[in-house]
Short mmCIF file of C-alpha atoms in Angstrom, two decimals:
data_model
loop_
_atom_site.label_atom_id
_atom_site.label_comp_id
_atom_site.label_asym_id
_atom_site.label_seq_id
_atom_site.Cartn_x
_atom_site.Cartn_y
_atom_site.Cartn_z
CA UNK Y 1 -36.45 0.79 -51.89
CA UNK Y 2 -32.76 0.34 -52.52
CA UNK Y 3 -32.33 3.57 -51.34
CA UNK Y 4 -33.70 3.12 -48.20
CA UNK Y 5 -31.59 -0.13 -47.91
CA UNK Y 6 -28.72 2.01 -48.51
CA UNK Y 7 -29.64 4.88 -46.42
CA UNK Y 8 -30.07 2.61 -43.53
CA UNK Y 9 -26.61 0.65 -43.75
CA UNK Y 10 -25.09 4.17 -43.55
CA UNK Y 11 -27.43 4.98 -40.54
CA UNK Y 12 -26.34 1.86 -38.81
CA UNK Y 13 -22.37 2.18 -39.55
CA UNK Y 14 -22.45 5.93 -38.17
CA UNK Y 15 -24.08 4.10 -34.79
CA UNK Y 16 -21.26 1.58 -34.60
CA UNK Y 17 -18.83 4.04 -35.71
CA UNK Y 18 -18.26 5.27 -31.99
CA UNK Y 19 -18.55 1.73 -30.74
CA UNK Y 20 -16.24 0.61 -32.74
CA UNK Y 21 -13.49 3.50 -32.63
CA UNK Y 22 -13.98 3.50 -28.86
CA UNK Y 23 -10.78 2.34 -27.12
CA UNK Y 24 -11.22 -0.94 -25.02
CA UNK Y 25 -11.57 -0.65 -21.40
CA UNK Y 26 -9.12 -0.86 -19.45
CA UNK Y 27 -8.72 -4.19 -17.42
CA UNK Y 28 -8.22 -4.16 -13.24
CA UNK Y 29 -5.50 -5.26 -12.42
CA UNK Y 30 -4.86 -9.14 -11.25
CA UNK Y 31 -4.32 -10.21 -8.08
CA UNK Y 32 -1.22 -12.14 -7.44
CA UNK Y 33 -0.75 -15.14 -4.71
CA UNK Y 34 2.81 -16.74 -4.24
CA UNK Y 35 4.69 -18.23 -1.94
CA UNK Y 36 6.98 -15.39 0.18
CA UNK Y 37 10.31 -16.80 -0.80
CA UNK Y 38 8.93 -16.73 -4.91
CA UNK Y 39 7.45 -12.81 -3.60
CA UNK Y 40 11.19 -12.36 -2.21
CA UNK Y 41 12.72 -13.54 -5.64
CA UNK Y 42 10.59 -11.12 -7.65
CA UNK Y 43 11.33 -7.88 -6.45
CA UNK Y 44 14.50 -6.18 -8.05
CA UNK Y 45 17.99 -5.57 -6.22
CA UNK Y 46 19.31 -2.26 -6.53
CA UNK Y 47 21.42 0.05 -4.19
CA UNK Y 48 19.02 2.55 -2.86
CA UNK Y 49 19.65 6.82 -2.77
CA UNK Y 50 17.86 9.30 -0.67
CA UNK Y 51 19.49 12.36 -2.28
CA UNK Y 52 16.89 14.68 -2.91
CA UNK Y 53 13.95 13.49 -0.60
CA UNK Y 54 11.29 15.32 2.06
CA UNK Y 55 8.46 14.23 3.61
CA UNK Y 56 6.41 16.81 1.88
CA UNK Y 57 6.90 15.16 -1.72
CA UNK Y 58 4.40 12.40 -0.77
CA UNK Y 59 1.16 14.70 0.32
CA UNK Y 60 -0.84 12.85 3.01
CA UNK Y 61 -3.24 12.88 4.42
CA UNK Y 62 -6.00 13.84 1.60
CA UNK Y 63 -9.79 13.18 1.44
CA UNK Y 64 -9.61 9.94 1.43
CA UNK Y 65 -10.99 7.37 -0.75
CA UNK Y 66 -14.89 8.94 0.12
CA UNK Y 67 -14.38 12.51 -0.30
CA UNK Y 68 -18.14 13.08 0.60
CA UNK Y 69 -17.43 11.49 3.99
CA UNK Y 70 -15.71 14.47 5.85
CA UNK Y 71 -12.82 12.11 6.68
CA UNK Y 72 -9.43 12.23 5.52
CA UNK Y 73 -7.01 8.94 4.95
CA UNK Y 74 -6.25 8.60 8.48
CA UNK Y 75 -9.99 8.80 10.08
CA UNK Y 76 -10.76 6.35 6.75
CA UNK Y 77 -8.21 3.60 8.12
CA UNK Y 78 -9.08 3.58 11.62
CA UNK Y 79 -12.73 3.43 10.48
CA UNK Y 80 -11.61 0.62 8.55
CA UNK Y 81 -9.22 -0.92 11.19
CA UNK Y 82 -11.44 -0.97 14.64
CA UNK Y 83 -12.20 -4.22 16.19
CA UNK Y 84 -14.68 -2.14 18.12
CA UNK Y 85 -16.41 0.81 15.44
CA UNK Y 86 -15.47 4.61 17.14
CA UNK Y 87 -18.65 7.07 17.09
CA UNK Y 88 -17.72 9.47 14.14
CA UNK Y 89 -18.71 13.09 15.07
CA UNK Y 90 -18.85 16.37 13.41
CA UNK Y 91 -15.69 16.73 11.27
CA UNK Y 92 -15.01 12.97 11.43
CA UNK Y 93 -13.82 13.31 15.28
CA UNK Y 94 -13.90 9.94 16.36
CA UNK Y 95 -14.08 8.56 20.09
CA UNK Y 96 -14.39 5.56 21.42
CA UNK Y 97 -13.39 2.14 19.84
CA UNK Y 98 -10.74 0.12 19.78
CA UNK Y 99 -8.11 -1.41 17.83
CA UNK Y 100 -5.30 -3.93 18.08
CA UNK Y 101 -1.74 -2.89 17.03
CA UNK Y 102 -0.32 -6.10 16.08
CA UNK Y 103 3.27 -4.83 15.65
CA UNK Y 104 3.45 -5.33 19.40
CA UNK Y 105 -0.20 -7.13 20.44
CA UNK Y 106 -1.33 -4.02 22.04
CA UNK Y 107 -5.64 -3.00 22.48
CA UNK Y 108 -5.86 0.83 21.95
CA UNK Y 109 -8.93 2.41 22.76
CA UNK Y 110 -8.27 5.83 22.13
CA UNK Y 111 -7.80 7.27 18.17
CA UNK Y 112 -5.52 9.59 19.41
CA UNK Y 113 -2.77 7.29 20.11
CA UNK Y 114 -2.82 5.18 17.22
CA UNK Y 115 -0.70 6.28 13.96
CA UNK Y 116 -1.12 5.09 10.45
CA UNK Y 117 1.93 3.71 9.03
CA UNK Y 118 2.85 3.23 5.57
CA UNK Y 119 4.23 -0.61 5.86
CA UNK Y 120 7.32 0.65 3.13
CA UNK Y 121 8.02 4.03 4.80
CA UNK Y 122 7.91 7.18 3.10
CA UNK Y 123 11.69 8.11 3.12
CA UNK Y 124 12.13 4.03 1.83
CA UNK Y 125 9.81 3.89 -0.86
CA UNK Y 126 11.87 7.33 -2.37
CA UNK Y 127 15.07 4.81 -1.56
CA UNK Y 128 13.90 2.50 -3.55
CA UNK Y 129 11.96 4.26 -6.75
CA UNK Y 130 8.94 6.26 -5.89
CA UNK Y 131 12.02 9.60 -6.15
CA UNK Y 132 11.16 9.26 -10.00
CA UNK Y 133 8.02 9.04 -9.65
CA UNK Y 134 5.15 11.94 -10.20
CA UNK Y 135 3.77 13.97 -7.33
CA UNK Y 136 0.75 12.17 -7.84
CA UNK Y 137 1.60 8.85 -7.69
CA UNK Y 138 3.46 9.52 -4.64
CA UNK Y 139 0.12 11.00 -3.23
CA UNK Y 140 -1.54 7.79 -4.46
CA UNK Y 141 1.27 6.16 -2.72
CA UNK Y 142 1.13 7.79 1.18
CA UNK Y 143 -2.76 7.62 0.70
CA UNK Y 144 -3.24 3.50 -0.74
CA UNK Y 145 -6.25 2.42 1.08
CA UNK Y 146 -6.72 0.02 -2.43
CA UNK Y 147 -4.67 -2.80 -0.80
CA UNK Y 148 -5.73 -3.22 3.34
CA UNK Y 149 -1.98 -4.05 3.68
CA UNK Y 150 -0.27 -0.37 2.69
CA UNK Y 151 -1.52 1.62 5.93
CA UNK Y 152 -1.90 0.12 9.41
CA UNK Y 153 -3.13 1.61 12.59
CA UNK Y 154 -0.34 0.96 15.27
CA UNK Y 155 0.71 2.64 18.64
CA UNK Y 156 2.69 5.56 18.06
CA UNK Y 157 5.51 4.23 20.20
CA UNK Y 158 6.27 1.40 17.39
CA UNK Y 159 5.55 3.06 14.71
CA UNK Y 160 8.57 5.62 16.00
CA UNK Y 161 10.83 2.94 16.76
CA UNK Y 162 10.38 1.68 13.15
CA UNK Y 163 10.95 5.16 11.62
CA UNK Y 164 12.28 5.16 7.98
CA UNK Y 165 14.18 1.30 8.89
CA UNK Y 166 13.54 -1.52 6.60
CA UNK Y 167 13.24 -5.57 8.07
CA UNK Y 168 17.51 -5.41 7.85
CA UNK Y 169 16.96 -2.96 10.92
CA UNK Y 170 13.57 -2.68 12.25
CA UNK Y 171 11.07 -5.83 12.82
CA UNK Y 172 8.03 -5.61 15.14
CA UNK Y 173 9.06 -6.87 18.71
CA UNK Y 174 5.95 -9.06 18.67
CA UNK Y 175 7.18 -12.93 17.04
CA UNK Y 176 3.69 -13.56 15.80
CA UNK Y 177 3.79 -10.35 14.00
CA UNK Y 178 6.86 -11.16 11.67
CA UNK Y 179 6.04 -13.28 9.50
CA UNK Y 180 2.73 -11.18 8.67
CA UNK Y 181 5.30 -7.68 8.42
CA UNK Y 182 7.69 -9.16 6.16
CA UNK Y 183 4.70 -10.65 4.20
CA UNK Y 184 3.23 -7.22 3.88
CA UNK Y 185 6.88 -5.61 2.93
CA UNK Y 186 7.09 -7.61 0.40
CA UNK Y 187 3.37 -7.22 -1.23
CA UNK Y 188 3.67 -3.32 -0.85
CA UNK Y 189 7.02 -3.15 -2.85
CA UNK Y 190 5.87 -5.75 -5.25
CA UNK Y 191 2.41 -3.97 -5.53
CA UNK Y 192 4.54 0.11 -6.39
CA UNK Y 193 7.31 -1.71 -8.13
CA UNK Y 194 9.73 -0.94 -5.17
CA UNK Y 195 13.38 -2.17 -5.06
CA UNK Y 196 15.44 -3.82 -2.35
CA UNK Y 197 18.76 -3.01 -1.49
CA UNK Y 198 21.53 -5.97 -0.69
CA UNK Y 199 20.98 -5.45 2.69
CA UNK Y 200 17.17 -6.02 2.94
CA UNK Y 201 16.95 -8.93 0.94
CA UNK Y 202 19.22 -10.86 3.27
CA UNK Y 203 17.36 -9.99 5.80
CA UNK Y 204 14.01 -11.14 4.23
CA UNK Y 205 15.74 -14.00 3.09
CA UNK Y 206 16.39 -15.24 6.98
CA UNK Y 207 12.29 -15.60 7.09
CA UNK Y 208 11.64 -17.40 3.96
CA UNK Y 209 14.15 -19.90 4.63
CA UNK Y 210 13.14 -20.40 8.19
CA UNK Y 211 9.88 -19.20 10.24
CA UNK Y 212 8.28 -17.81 7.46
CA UNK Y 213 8.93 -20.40 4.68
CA UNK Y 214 4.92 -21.08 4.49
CA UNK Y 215 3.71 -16.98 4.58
CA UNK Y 216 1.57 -16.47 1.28
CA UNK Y 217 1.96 -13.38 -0.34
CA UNK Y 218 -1.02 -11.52 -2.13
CA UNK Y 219 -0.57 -8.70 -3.93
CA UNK Y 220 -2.29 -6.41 -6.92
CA UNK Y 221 0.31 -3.84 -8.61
CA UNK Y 222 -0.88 -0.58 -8.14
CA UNK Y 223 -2.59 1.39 -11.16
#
């Protein structure tokens, strides 16, 4: 009998064994909600250096967070984005729909004249950290569809006259859309752990000490 006891405390350690060697999981990440001008404080000043950087280091656009659905990042977003859903054909063609660029207020109803911007450009984000970064995080990076602020469907015409510039240079020529861009700017390099130069935090400053001073800012650092 006692070895039976015995045989079946060693039965039941070997099942915990695995349960109890098992590393914890991981937790997700938490969300963070501040005020913009606390957002603006957090993020770290540093000069910025694009020595070294092509647009070909951040590979975009891949399959997408559904890689069963035949569509790549960009079909994803606009899927995502329309105020109006587009029919999705054979190799994720879409037509029809409609979507509202709100750097400058403009309805689009035609996919093909709609680009995805990264909110923190490509060529910026490298500026400002993501040149030490691996090539996968950097794909991670030009294909974040895990925060609904990273990528935005806008007209191609704005999204070229905002190029590589940060809010020092470039803001969207639509006032209501400011305080929402900077808001975003500021979540996206407090979400990849993105730096500001001198020049870009005085500019962000000008909105959190004036229009902006009530803008919420939510972000969840990336993984």
């Amino acid at each position: 009998m006692i070895k039976n006891f015995v045989r079946g405390l060693s039965a039941l350690s070997l099942a915990l064994m695995p349960l109890l060697s098992a590393p914890a999981a991981q937790a997700a990440p938490t969300a963070e909600v501040t005020t913009l001008a606390t957002a603006v404080g957090l993020v770290e000043v540093t000069e910025e250096a694009r020595a070294g950087y092509t647009r070909s280091s951040f590979k975009h656009w891949n399959s997408g967070d559904n890689a069963s659905d035949g569509c790549n990042t960009r079909n994803e977003v606009l899927l995502a984005e329309a105020v109006v859903a587009p029919t999705v054909g054979a190799g994720c063609k879409l037509t029809g729909g409609t979507w509202t660029s709100y750097y400058d207020g403009q309805e689009v109803t035609n996919a093909g004249a709609l680009d995805i911007d990264h909110m923190v450009p490509l060529a910026e984000a490298w500026d400002s950290g993501a040149s030490a970064w691996t090539g996968a995080r950097r794909e991670a990076y030009a294909n974040d569809q895990g925060a609904h602020v990273s990528l935005v469907a806008v007209t191609a015409r704005s999204n070229r006259q905002k190029s590589d510039q940060d809010p020092a240079d470039w803001m969207p020529p639509s006032p209501e859309a400011q305080c929402r861009y900077v808001a975003e700017w500021v979540s996206t390099k407090l979400r990849w752990q993105l730096t500001v130069d001198d020049r870009e935090l005085e500019a962000l400053k000008v909105y959190t000490e004036g229009p902006c001073e009530d803008t919420i800012v939510r972000y969840t650092p990336a993984a």
